[in-house]
PDB file of C-alpha atoms in Angstrom:
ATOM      1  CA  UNK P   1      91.892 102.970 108.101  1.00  0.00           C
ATOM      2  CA  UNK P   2      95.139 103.983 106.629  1.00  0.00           C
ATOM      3  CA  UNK P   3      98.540 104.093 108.505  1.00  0.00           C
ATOM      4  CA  UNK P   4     101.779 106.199 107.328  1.00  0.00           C
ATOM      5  CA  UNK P   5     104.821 106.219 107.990  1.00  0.00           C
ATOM      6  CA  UNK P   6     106.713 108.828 107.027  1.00  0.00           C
ATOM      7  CA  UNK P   7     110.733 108.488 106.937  1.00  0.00           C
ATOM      8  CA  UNK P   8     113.147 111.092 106.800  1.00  0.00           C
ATOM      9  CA  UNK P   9     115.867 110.372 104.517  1.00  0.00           C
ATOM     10  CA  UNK P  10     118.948 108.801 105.778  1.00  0.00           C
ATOM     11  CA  UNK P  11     122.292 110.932 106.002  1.00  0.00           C
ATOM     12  CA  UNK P  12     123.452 112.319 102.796  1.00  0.00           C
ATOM     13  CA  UNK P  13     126.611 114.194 101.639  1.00  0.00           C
ATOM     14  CA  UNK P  14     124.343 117.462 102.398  1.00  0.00           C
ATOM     15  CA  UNK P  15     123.558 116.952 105.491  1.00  0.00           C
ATOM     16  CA  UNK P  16     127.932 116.209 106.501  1.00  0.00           C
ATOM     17  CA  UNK P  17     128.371 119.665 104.403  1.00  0.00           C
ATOM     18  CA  UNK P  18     125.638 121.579 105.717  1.00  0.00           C
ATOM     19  CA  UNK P  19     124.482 122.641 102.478  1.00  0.00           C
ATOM     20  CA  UNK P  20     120.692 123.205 101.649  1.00  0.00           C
ATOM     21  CA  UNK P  21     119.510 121.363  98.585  1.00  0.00           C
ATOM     22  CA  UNK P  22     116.910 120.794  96.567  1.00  0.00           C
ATOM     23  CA  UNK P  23     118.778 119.365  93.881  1.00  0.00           C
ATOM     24  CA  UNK P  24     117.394 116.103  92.003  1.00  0.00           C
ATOM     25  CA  UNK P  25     120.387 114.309  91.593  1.00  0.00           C
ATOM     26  CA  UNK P  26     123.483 115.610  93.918  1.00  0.00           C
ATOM     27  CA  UNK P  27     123.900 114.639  97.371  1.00  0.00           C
ATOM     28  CA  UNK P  28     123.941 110.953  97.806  1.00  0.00           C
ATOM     29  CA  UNK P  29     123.712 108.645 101.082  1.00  0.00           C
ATOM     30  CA  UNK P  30     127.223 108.420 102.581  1.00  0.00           C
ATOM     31  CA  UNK P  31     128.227 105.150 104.055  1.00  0.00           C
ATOM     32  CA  UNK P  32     126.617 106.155 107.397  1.00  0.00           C
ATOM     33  CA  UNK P  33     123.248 107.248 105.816  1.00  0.00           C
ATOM     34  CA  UNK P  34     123.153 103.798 104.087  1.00  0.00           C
ATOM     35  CA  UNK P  35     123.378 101.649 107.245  1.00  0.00           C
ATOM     36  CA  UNK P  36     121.190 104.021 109.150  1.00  0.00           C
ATOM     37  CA  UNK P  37     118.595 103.422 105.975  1.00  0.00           C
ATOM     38  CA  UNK P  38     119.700  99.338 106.821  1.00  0.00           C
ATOM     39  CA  UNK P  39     118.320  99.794 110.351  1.00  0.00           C
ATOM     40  CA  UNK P  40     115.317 101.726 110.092  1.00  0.00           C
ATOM     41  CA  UNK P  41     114.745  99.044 107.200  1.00  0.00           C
ATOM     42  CA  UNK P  42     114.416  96.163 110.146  1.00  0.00           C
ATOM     43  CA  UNK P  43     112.500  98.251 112.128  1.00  0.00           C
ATOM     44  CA  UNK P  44     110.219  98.215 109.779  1.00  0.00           C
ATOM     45  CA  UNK P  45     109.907  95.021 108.892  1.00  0.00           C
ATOM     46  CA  UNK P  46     107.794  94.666 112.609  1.00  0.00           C
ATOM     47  CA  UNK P  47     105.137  96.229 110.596  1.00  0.00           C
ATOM     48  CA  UNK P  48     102.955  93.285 108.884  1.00  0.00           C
ATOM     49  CA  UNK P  49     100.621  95.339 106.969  1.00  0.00           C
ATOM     50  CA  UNK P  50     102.755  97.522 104.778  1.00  0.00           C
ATOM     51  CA  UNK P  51     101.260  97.596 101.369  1.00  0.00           C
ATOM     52  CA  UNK P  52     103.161 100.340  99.109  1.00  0.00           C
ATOM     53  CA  UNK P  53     106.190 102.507  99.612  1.00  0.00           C
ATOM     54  CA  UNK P  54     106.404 106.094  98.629  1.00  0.00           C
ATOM     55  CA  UNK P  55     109.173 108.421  98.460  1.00  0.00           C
ATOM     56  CA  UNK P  56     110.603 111.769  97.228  1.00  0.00           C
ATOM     57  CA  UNK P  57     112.351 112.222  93.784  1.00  0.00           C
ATOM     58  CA  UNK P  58     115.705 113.957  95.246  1.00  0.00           C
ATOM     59  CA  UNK P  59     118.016 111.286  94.870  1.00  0.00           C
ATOM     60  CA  UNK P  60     119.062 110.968  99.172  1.00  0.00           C
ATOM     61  CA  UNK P  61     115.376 109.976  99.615  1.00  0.00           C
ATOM     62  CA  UNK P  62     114.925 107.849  96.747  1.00  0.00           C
ATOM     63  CA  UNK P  63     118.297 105.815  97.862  1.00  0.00           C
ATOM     64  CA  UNK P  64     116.690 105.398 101.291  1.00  0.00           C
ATOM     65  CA  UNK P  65     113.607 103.906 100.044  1.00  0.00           C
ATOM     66  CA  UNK P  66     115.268 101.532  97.891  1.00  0.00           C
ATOM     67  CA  UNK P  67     117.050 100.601 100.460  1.00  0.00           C
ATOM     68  CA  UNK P  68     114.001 100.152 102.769  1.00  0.00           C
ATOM     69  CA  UNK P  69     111.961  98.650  99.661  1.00  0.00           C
ATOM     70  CA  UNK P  70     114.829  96.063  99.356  1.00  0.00           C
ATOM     71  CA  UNK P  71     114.280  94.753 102.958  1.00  0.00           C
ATOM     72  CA  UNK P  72     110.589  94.751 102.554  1.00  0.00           C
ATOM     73  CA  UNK P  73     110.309  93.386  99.324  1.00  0.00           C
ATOM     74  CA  UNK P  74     108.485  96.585  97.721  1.00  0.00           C
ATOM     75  CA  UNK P  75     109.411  98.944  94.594  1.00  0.00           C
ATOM     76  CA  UNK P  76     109.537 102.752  95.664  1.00  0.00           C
ATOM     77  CA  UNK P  77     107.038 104.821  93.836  1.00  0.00           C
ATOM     78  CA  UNK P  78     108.260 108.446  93.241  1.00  0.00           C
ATOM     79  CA  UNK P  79     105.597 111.337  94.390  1.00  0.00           C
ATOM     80  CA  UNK P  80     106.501 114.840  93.672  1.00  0.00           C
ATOM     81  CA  UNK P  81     104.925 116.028  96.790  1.00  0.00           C
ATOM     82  CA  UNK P  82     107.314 114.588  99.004  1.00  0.00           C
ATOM     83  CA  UNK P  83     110.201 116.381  97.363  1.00  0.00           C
ATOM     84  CA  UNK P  84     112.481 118.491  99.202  1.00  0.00           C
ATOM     85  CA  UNK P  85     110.978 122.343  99.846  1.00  0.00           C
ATOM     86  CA  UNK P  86     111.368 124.554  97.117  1.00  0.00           C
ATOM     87  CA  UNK P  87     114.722 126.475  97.963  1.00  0.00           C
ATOM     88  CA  UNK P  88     114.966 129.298  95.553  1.00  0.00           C
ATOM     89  CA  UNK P  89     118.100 130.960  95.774  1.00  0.00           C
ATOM     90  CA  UNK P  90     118.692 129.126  99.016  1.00  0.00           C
ATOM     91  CA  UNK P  91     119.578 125.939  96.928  1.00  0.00           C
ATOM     92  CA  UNK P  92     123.349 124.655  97.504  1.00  0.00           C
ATOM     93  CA  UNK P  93     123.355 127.403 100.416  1.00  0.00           C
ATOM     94  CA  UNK P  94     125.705 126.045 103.252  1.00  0.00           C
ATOM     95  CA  UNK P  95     124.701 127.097 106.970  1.00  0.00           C
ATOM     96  CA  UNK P  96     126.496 127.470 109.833  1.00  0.00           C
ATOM     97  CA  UNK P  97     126.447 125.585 112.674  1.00  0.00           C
ATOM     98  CA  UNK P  98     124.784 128.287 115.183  1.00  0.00           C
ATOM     99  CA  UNK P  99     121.892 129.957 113.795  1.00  0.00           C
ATOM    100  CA  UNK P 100     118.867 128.107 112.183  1.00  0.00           C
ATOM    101  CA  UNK P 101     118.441 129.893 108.441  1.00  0.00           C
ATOM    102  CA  UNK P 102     115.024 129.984 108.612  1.00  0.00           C
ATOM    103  CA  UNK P 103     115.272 132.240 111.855  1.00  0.00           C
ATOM    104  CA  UNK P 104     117.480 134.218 109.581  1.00  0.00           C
ATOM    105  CA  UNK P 105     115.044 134.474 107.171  1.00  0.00           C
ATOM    106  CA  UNK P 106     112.368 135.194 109.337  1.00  0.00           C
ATOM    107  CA  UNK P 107     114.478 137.688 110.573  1.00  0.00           C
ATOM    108  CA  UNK P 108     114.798 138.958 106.848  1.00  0.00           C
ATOM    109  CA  UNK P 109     118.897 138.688 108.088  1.00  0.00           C
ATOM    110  CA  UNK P 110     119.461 136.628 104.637  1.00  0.00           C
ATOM    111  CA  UNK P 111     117.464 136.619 101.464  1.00  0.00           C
ATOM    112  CA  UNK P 112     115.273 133.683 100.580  1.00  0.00           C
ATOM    113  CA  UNK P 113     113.836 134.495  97.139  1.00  0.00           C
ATOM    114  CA  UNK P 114     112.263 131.769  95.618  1.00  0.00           C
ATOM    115  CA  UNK P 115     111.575 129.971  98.992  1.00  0.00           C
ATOM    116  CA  UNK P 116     108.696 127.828  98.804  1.00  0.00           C
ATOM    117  CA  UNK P 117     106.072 129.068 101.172  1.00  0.00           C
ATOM    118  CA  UNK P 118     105.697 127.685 104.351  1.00  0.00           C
ATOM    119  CA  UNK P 119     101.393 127.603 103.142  1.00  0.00           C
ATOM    120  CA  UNK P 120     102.256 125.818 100.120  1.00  0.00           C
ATOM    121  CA  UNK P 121     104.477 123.228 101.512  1.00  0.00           C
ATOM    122  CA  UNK P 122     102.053 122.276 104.096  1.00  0.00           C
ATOM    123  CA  UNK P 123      99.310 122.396 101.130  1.00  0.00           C
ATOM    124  CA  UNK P 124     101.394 119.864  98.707  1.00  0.00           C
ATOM    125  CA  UNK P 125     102.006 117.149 101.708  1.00  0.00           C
ATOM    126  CA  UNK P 126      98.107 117.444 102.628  1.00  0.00           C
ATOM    127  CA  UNK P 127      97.286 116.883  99.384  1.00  0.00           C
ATOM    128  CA  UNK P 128      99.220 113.730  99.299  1.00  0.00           C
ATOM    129  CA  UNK P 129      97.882 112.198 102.589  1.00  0.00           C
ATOM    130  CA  UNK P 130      94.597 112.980 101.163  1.00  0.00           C
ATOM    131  CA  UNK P 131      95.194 111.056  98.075  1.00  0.00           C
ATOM    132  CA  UNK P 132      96.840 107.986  99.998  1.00  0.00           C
ATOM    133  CA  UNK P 133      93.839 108.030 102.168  1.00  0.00           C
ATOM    134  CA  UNK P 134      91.309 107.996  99.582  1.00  0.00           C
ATOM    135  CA  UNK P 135      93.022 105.152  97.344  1.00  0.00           C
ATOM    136  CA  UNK P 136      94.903 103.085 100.293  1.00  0.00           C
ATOM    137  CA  UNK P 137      94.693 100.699 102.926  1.00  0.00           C
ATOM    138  CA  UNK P 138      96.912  99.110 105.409  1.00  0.00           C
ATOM    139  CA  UNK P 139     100.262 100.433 106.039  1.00  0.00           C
ATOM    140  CA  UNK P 140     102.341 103.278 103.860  1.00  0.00           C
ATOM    141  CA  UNK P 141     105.994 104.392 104.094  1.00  0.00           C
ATOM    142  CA  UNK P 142     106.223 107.187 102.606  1.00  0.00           C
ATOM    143  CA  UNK P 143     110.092 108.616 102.404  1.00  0.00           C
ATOM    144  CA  UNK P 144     110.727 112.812 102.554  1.00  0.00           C
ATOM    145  CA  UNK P 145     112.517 115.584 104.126  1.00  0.00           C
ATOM    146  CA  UNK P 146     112.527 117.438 106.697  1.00  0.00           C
ATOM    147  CA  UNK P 147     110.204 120.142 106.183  1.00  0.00           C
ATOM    148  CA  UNK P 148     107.527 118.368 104.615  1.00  0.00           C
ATOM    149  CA  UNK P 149     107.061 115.630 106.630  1.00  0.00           C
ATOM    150  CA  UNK P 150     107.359 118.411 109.202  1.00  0.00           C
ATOM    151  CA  UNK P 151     104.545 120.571 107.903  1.00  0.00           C
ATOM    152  CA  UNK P 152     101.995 117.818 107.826  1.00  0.00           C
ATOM    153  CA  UNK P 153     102.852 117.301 111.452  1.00  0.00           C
ATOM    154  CA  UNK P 154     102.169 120.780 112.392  1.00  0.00           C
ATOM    155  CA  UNK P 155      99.244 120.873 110.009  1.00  0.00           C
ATOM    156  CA  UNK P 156      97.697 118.086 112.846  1.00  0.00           C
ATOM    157  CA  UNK P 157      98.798 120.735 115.990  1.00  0.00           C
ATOM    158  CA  UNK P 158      98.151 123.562 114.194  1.00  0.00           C
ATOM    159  CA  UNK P 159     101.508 125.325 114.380  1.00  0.00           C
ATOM    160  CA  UNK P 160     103.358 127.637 111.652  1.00  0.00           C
ATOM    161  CA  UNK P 161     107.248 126.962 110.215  1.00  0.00           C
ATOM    162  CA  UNK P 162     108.487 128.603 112.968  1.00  0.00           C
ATOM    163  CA  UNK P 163     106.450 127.648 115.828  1.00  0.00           C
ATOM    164  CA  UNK P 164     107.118 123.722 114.605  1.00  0.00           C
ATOM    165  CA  UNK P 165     110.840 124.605 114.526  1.00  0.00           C
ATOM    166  CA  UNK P 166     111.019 122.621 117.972  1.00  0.00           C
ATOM    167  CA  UNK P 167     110.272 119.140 115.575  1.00  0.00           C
ATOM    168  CA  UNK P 168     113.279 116.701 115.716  1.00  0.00           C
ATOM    169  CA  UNK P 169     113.433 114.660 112.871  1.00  0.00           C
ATOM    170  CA  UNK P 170     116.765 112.904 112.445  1.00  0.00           C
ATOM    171  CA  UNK P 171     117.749 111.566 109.379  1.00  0.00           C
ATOM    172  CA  UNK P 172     116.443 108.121 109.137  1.00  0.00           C
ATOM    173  CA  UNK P 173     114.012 108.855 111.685  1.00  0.00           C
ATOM    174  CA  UNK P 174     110.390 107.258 111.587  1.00  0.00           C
ATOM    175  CA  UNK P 175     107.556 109.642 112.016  1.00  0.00           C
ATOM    176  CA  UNK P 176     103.884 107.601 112.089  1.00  0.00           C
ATOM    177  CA  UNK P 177     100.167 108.952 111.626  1.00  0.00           C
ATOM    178  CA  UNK P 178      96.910 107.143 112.145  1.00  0.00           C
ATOM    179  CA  UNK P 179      94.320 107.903 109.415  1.00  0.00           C
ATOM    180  CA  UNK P 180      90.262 106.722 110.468  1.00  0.00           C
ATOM    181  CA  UNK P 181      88.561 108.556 107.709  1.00  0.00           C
ATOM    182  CA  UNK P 182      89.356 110.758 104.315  1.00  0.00           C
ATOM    183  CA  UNK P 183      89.897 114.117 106.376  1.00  0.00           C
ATOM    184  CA  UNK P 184      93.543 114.565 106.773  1.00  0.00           C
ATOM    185  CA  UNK P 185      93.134 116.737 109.836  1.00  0.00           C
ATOM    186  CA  UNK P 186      91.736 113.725 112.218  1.00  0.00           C
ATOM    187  CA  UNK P 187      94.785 111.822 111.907  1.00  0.00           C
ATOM    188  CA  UNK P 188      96.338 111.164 114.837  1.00  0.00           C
ATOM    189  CA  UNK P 189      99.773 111.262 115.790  1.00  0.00           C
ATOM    190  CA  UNK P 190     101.411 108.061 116.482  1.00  0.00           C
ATOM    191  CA  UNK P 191     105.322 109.040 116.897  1.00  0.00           C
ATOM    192  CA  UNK P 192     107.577 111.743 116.084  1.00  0.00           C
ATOM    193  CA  UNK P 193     111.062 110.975 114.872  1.00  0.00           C
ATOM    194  CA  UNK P 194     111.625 107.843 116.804  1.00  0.00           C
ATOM    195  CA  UNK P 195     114.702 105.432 115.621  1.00  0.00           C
ATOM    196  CA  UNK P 196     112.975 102.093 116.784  1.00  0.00           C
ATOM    197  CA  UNK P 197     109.451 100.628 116.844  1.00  0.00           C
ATOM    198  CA  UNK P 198     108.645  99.638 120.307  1.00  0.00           C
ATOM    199  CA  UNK P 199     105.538  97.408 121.443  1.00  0.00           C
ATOM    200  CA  UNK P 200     103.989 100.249 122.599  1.00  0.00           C
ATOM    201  CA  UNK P 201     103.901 102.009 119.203  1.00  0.00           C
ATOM    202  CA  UNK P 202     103.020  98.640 117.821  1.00  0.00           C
ATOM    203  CA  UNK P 203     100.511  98.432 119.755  1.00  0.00           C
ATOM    204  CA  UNK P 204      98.601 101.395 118.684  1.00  0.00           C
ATOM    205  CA  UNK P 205      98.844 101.167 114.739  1.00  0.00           C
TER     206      UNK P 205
END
């Protein structure tokens, strides 16, 4: 039995500027995205079992889980499949505050060449639960984005990009699956984008 936990990445200089980004190496944690990485760190530390720590290569995730590894005493290991969704010409794109660009690009109201596919995203994060199941045990924090932690949600419920759009995942959030055996699909969901670990949740990990 494997449990992860994914985290979304604490608030970075993107997220205050509303730009998209896929960018390795731009966008750092501001002072507010490091404490909020602080506090999801000592929620975490209620977990007992946690074995390894995962987390994307884009440099707002990878500043969360060191923060988070610091607390817990573990050394993030980078995994290209919890990187940031492919953005194509989207990349350093800044959005507005009252439509939702991927409505607009379901819409086909802006262009989105290069965009990874909403199929392939959900394909990449599978492949990684997979893996983790196979090879793991205990507990695993695995820091992302958004979208991908996203799409492995909605890979559980069976819903598409836009049908998941619903999701809240704030940044720092903590997002939890149950794994009993090697298919990805019977996980179950545990909690969605919750700030704090309450005995209840506890209680079912």
């Amino acid at each position: 039995m494997v449990v992860i936990v994914f985290i979304r990445h604490a608030q970075s200089v993107s997220n205050v500027q509303r730009i998209l980004s896929d960018d390795i190496n731009r966008y750092p944690l501001t002072d507010e995205g490091r404490q909020q990485a602080k506090e999801t760190a000592k929620e975490l530390r209620k977990i007992p079992t946690v074995t390894r720590l995962y987390s994307s290569p884009i440099l707002r995730a990878y500043q969360t889980a060191s923060i988070i590894g610091e607390e817990l005493g573990l050394v993030p290991i980078i995994d290209d499949r919890l990187r940031e969704r492919e953005l194509g010409e989207l990349n350093n794109f800044r959005i507005d505050e009252i439509n939702n660009w991927r409505v607009k690009v379901y819409k086909r109201e802006i262009s989105a060449k290069g965009l990874e596919p909403w199929e392939i995203l959900m394909k990449r994060i599978v492949s990684f639960v997979e893996d983790i199941i196979k090879k793991e045990e205990g507990t695993i924090i695995a820091v992302s984005h958004y979208d991908p932690i996203r799409a492995f949600l909605s890979y559980l419920i069976d819903l598409d990009d836009i049908g998941s759009w619903g999701i809240s995942l704030p940044n720092a959030s903590i997002s939890i699956v149950k794994c009993n055996d090697e298919n990805a699909k019977n996980c179950k969901i545990i909690c969605i984008g919750t700030p704090i670990l309450t005995t209840e949740i506890l209680s079912r990990l």
